[in-house]
Short mmCIF file of C-alpha atoms in Angstrom, two decimals:
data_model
loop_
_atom_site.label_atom_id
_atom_site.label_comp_id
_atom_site.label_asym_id
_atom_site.label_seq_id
_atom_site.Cartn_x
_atom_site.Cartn_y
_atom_site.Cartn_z
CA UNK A 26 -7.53 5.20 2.83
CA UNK A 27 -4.49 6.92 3.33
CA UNK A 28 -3.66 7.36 6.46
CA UNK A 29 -1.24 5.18 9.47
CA UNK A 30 -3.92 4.90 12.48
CA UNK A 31 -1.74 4.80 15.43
CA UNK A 32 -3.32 4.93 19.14
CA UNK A 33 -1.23 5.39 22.13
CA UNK A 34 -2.29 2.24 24.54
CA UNK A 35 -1.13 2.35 28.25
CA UNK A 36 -0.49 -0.97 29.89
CA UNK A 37 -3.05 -2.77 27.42
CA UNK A 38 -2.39 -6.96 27.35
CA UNK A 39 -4.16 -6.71 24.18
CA UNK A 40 -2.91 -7.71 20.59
CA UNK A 41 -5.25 -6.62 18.10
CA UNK A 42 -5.18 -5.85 14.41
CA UNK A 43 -6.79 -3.53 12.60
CA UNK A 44 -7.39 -4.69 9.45
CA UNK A 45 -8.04 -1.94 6.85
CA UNK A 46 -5.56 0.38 7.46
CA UNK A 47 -3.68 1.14 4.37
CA UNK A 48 -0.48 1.17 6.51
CA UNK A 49 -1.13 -2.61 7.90
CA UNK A 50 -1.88 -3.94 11.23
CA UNK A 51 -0.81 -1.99 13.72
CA UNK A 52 0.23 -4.38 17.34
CA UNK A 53 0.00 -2.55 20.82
CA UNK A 54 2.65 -3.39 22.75
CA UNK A 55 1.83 -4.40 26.13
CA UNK A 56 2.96 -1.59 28.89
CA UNK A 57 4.25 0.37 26.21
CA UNK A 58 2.58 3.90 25.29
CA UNK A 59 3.19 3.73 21.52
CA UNK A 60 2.14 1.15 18.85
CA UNK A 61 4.13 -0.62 16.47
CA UNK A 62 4.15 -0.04 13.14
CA UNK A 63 4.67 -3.59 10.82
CA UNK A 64 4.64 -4.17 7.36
CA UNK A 65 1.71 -5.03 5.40
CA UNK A 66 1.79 -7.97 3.32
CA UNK A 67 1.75 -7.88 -0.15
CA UNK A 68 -1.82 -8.21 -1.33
CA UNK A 69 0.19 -10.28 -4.09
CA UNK A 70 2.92 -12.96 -4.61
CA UNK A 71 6.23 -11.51 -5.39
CA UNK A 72 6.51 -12.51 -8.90
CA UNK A 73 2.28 -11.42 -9.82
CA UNK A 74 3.57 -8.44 -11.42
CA UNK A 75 5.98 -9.98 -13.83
CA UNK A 76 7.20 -9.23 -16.56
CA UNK A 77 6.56 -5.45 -15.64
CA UNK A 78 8.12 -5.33 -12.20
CA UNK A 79 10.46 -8.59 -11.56
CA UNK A 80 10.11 -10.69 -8.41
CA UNK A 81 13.39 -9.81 -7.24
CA UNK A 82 12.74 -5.97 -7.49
CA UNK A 83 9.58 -7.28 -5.48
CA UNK A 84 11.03 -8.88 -2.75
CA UNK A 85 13.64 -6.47 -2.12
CA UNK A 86 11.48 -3.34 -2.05
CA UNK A 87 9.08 -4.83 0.21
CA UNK A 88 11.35 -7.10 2.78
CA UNK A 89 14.16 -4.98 2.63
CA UNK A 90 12.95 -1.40 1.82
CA UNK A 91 9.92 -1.21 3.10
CA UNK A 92 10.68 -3.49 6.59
CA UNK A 93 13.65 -0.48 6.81
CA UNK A 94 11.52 2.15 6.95
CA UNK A 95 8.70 0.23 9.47
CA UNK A 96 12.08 -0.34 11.58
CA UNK A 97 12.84 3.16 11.60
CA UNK A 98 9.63 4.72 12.29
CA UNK A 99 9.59 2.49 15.18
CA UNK A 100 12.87 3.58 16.66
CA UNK A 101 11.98 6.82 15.85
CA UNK A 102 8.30 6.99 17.54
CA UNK A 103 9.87 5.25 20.89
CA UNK A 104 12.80 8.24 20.98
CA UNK A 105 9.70 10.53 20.40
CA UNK A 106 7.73 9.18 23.00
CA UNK A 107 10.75 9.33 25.82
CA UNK A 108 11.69 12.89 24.96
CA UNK A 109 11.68 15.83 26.82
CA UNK A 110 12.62 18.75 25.20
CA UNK A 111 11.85 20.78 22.13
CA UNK A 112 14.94 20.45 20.72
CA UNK A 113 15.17 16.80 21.01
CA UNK A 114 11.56 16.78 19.58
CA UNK A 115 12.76 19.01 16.45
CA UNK A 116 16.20 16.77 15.90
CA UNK A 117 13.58 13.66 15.73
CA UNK A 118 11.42 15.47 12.72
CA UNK A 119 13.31 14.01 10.03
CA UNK A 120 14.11 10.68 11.28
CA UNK A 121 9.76 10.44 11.91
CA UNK A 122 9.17 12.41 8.14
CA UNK A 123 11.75 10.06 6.33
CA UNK A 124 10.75 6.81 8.01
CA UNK A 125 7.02 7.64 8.19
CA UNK A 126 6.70 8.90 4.93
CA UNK A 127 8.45 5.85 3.58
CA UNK A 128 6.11 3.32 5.17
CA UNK A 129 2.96 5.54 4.41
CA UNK A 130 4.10 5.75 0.62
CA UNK A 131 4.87 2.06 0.24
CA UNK A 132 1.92 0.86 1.76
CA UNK A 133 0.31 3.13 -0.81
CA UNK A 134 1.90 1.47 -3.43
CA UNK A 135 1.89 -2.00 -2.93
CA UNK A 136 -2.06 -1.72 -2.90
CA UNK A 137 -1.78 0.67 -6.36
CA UNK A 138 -0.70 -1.99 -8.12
CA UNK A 139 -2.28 -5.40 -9.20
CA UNK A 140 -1.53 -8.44 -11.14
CA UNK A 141 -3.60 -8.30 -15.05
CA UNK A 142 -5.50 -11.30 -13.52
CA UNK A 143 -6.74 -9.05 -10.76
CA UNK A 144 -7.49 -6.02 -13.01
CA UNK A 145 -4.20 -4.61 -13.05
CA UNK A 146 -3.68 -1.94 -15.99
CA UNK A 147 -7.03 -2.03 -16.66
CA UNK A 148 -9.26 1.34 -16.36
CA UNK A 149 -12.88 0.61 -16.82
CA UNK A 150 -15.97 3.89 -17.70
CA UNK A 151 -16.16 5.35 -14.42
CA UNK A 152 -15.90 8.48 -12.81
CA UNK A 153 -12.16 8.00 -12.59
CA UNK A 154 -11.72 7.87 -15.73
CA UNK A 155 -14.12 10.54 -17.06
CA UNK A 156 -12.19 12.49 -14.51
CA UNK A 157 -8.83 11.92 -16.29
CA UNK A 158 -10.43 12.47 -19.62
CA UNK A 159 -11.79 15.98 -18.13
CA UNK A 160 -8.25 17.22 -16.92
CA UNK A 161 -5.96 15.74 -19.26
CA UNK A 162 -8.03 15.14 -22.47
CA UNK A 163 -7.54 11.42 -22.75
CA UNK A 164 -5.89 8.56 -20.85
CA UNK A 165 -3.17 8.39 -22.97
CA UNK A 166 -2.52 11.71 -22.50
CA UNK A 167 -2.58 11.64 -18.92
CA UNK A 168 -0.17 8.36 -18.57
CA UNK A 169 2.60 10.42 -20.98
CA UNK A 170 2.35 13.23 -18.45
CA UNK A 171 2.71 11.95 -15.72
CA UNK A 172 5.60 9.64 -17.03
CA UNK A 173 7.16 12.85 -18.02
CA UNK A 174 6.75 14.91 -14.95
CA UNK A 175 8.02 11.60 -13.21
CA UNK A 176 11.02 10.89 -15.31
CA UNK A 177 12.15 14.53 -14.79
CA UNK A 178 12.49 14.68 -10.57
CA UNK A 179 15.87 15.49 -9.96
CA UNK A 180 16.74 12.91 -7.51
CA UNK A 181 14.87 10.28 -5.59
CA UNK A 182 11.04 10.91 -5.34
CA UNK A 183 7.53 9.91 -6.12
CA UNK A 184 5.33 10.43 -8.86
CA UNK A 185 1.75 11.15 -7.94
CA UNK A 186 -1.49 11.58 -9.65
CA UNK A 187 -3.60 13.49 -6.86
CA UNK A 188 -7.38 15.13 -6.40
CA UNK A 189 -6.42 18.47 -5.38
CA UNK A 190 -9.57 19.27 -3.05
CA UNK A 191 -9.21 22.93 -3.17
CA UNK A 192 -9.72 23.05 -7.48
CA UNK A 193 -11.75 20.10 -7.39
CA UNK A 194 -9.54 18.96 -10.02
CA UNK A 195 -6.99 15.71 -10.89
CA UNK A 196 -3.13 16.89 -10.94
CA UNK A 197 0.18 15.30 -11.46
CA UNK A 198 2.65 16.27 -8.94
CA UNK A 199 5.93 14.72 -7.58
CA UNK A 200 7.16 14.81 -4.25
CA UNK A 201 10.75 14.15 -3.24
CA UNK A 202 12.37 11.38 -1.13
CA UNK A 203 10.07 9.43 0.79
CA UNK A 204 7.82 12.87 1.46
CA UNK A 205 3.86 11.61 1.14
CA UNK A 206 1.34 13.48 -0.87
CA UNK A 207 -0.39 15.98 1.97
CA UNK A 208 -3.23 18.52 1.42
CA UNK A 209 -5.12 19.67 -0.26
CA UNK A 210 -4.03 16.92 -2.24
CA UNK A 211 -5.37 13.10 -2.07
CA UNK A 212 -3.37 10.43 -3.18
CA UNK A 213 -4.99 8.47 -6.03
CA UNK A 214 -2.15 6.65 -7.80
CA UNK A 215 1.89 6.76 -6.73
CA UNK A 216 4.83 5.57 -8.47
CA UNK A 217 7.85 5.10 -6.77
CA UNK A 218 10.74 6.46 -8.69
CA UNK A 219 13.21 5.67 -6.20
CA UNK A 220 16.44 3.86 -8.00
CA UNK A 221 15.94 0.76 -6.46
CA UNK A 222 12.14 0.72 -7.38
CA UNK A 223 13.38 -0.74 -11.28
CA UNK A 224 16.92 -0.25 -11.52
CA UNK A 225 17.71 -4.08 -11.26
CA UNK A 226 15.36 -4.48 -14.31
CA UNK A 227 15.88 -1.56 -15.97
CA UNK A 228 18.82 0.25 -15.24
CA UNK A 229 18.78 3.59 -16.20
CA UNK A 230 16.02 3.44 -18.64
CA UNK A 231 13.46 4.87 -16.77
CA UNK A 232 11.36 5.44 -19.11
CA UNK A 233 10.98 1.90 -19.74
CA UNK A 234 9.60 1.11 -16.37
CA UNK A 235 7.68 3.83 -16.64
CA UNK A 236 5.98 2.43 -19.60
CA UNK A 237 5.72 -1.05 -18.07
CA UNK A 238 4.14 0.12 -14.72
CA UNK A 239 0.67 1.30 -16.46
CA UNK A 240 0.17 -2.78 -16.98
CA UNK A 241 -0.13 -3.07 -13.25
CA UNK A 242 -1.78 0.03 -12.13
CA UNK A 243 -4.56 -1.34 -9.94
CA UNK A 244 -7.12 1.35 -10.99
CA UNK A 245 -10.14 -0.02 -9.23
CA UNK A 246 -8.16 1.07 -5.99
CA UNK A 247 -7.69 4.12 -7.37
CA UNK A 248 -10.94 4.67 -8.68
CA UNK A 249 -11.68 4.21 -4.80
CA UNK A 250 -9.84 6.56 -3.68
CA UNK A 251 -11.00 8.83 -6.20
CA UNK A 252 -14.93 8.31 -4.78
CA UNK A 253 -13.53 8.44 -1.31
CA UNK A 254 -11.87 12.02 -2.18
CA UNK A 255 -14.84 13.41 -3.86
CA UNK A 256 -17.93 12.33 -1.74
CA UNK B 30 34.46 10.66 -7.24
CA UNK B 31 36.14 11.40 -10.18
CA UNK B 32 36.34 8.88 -12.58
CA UNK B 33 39.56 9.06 -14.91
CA UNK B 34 40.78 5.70 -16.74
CA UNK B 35 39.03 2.18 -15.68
CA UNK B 36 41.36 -0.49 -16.26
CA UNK B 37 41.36 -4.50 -14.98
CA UNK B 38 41.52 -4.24 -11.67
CA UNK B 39 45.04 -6.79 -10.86
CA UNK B 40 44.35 -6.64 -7.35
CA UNK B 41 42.68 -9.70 -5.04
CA UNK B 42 38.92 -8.98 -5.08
CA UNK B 43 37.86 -6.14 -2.18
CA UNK B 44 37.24 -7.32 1.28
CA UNK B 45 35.02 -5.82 3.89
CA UNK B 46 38.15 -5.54 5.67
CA UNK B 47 38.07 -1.54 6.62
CA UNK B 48 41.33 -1.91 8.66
CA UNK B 49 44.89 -2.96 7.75
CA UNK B 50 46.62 -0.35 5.52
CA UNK B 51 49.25 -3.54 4.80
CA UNK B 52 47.28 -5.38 2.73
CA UNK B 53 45.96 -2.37 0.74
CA UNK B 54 49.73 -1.69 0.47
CA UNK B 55 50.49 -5.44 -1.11
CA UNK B 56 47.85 -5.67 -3.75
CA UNK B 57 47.47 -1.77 -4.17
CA UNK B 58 51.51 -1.58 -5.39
CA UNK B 59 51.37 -4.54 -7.65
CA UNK B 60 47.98 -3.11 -8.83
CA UNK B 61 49.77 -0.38 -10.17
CA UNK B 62 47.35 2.63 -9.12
CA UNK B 63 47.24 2.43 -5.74
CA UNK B 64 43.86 2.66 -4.97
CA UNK B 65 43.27 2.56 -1.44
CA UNK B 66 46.51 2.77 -0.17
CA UNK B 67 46.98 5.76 2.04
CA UNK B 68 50.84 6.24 1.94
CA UNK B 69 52.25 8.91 4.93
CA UNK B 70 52.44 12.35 4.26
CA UNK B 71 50.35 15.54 4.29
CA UNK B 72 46.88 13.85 3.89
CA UNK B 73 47.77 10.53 6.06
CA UNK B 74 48.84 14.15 8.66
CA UNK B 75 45.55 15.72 8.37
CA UNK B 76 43.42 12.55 8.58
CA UNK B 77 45.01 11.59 11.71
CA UNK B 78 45.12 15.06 13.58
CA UNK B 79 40.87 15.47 12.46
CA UNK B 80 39.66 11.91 12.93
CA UNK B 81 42.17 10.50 15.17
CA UNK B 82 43.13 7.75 12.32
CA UNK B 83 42.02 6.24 8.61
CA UNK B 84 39.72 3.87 10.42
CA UNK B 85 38.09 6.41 12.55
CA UNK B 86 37.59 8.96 9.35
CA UNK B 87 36.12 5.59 7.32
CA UNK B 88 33.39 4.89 10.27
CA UNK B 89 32.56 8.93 10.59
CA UNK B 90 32.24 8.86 6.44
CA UNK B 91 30.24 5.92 6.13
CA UNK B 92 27.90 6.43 9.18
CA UNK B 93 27.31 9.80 7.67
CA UNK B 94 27.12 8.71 3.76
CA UNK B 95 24.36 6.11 4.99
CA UNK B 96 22.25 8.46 6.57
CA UNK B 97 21.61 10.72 3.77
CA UNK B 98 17.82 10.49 3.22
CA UNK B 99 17.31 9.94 -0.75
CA UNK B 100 20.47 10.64 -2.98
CA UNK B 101 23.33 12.19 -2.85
CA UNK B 102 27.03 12.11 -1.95
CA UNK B 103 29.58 11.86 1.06
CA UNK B 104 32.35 14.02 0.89
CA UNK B 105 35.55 14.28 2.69
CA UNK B 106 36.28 18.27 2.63
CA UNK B 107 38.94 21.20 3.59
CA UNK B 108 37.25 23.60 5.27
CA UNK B 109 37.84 27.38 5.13
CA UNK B 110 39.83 27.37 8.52
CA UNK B 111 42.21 24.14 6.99
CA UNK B 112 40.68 21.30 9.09
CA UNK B 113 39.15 17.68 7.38
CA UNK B 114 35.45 17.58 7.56
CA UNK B 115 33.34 15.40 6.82
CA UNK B 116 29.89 16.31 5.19
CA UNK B 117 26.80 15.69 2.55
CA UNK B 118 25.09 16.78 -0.31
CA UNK B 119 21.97 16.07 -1.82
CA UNK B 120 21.01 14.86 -4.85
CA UNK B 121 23.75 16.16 -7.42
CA UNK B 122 24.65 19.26 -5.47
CA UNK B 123 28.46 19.98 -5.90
CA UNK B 124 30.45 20.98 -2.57
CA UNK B 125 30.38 24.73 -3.01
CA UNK B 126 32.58 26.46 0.00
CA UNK B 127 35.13 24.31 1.02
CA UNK B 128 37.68 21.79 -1.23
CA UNK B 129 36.35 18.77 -2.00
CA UNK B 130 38.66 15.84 -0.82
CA UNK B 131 37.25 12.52 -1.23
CA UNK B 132 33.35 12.00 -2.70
CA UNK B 133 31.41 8.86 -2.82
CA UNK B 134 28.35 8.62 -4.92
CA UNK B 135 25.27 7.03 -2.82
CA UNK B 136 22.79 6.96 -5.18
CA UNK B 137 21.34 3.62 -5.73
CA UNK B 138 22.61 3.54 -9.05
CA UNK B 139 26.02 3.70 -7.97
CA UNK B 140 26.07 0.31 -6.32
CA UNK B 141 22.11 -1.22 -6.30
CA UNK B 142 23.40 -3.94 -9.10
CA UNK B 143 26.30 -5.13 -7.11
CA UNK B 144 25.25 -4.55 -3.55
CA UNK B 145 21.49 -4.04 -3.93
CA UNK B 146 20.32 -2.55 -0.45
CA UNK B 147 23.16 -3.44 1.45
CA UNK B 148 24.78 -0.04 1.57
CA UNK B 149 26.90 -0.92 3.78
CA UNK B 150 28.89 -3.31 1.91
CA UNK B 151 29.69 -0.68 -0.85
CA UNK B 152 30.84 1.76 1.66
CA UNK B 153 33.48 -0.73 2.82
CA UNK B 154 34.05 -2.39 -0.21
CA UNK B 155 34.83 1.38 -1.91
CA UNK B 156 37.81 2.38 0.22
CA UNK B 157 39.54 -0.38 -1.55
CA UNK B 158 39.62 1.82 -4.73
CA UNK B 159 39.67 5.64 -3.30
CA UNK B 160 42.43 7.56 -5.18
CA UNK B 161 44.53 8.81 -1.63
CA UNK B 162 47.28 10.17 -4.10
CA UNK B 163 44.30 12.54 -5.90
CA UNK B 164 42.83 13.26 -2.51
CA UNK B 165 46.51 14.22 -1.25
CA UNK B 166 46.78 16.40 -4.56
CA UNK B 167 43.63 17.83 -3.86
CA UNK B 168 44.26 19.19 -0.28
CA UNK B 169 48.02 19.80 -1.08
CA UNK B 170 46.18 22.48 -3.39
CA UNK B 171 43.49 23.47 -1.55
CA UNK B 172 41.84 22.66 -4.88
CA UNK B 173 39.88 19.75 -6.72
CA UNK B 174 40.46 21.70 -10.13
CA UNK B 175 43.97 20.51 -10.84
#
C-alpha cells in the first residue's frame, strides 16, 4: 500500500489505530477535525541493517528525519484546516507537498528494506522478478541502472523502480526532494538518495551505498506491491 | 562560499553565540583572517540600513537558509536597485541577476558530519568564519568576480 489514510473526525473521544497503513497509525484527536499523522516504527532494530546502512544513519533518519517531516505535515494540515482563503490555501501547498511527501516516502522505505535474516537482498522466481528480467534483461542489469539513474539526480531526490500502469511496464525513474512517486506510476522499490540517507557512512561515495543497499532490499514487499499494481 | 586558503584555525572554538561583534573582534584579530568580524564601513552601512542590524540580517538568513526544501544555498545579495537581500537557490544554481554577497552551502554534505541534522547549529556556528572583508569587496564592486 501506498497511500496516508487520513479521515477528518469531528468531536470523536476515540483513539484508534489503523494498523496497515503504510504511513503508520494514524490517532484522531478528540474535538479536532483533522488526524494526526505519527511515525511508524521501524519494522526493524536500528542496527538490523548493518554493515550496509549503520545504526546511527538508522536512528537519525527515522527519529530525527522522518519525526521532522510527521511534525510538519501536522502543522501544516492544522493551518490547512483553519484557512480561509485561496491564497492562504496555495501558500500552504509546499509546506503539505514537502512534509507529506517526506513522511509518505519514508514510510515507503523503511518497509523496502529488511535485515538478510528476514529476506533482505534476496529476490526469489516470481513474477517480480520475471518482470525485471522482461524490462531490463537481467537483475543485474536492472540494479546497475537504476544505481546509475540514481547516482546522477542533481540534488536531493529519490530513486524509484515503478510499474508504470499506462505501458504495463517496470521503469526506473527519480523524483526530486521529498516529491512521492504519483501516477501512472506505482511505487515498487525507493531509495532515498538524500545526503543524510549514507553520508555518515559513506561520504561522498555514493556509489558505494548504492552498491550496499541491494543487500537489504526487502523484495518480498516489493514483489507485493508489484501483485498489488498488476491485479 | 568561496573557499580560498584553509589554514589552523588560532581562534577559541565557535560558539552558538550569534551576538557580540566583541568577541568575534578578540579572537578574529589574533586569528589573523578575520573571519567573522564585521568591522564598520560600507557593508556594516548597508546591513544596518536593510536589516536593521548584523543580528537581525543573521536570523532573516538563517530562518530562510533552513527552509529551503532539499539542497541548495542562502545567499546574501545586491539587488539591481542597490539594497541587501536576502534570498535562495536550489540545488547548485548560481545567483544569476543580482551580486552575490555572502553564500552558505546547505547541503547536507556541507555540515551532516559535524552537525548531522541539527541545521541550526551550523548556521550559527558559520558566521564565526564568514569572510565580511570579501563580502565588503564584493558589494564595494557590485561584483563577486574580483
Amino acid at each position: 500500500m501506498y497511500s496516508l489514510a487520513r479521515t477528518t473526525v469531528a468531536r470523536s473521544s476515540i483513539t484508534t489505530t489503523a494498523r496497515g497503513l503504510a504511513a503508520g497509525r494514524t490517532r484522531f484527536v478528540a474535538g479536532s477535525a483533522a488526524s494526526v499523522h505519527t511515525l511508524p516504527d521501524l519494522p526493524y532494530a536500528y542496527d538490523a541493517l548493518e554493515p550496509h546502512i549503520s545504526a546511527e544513519i538508522m536512528k537519525l533518519h527515522h527519529t530525527k528525519h522522518h519525526q521532522t517531516y510527521v511534525n510538519g505535515l501536522n502543522a501544516a494540515e492544522e493551518s490547512y484546516g483553519k484557512a480561509t482563503t485561496t491564497q492562504q490555501k496555495i501558500a500552504l501547498q509546499s509546506a503539505l507537498k514537502f512534509n507529506g511527501g517526506g513522511h509518505v516516502n519514508h514510510s515507503f522505505f523503511w518497509k523496502i528494506l529488511a535485515p538478510a535474516s528476514s529476506g533482505g537482498g534476496q529476490l526469489s522466481d516470481g513474477p517480480l522478478k520475471a518482470a525485471i528480467e522482461k524490462d531490463f534483461g537481467s537483475v543485474d542489469a536492472f540494479k546497475k541502472q537504476f544505481n546509475a539513474t540514481t547516482a546522477a539526480i542533481q540534488g536531493s531526490g529519490w530513486g524509484w523502480l515503478g510499474y508504470n500502469k499506462d505501458r504495463k511496464k517496470l521503469e526506473i525513474v527519480t523524483t526530486a526532494n521529498q516529491d512521492p512517486l504519483l501516477a501512472p506510476y506505482v511505487p515498487i522499490i525507493g531509495v532515498d538518495i538524500w545526503e543524510h540517507a549514507f553520508y555518515l557512512q559513506y561520504k561522498n561515495v555514493k556509489p558505494d551505498y548504492l552498491a550496499a543497499i541491494w543487500n537489504v532490499v526487502n523484495f518480498k514487499q516489493a514483489e507485493t506491491h508489484f501483485r498489488d499494481a498488476t491485479k | 562560499m568561496e573557499e580560498s586558503k584553509v589554514e589552523k584555525w588560532a581562534g577559541p572554538p565557535p560558539s552558538t553565540n550569534l551576538a557580540p561583534h566583541a568577541s568575534n573582534a578578540a579572537y578574529g584579530s589574533t586569528g589573523g583572517w578575520g573571519g567573522g568580524v564585521l568591522k564598520p564601513g560600507p557593508l556594516a552601512d548597508a546591513i544596518n540600513r536593510d536589516f536593521g542590524s548584523l543580528e537581525e540580517l543573521q536570523k532573516q538568513f538563517n530562518a530562510a537558509t533552513i527552509g529551503i526544501q532539499g539542497s541548495g544555498w542562502g545567499w546574501l545579495v545586491l539587488d539591481k536597485s542597490g539594497r541587501l537581500v536576502i534570498t535562495t537557490t536550489p540545488n547548485q544554481d548560481p545567483v544569476i541577476d543580482s551580486v552575490p554577497i555572502i553564500g552558505v552551502d546547505i547541503w547536507e554534505h556541507a555540515f551532516y558530519l559535524q552537525y548531522k541534522n541539527v541545521k541550526p547549529d551550523y548556521l550559527a556556528a558559520i558566521w564565526h568564519v564568514i569572510n565580511f572583508e570579501e563580502a565588503e569587496k564584493r558589494l564595494v564592486h557590485k561584483s563577486a568576480n574580483l
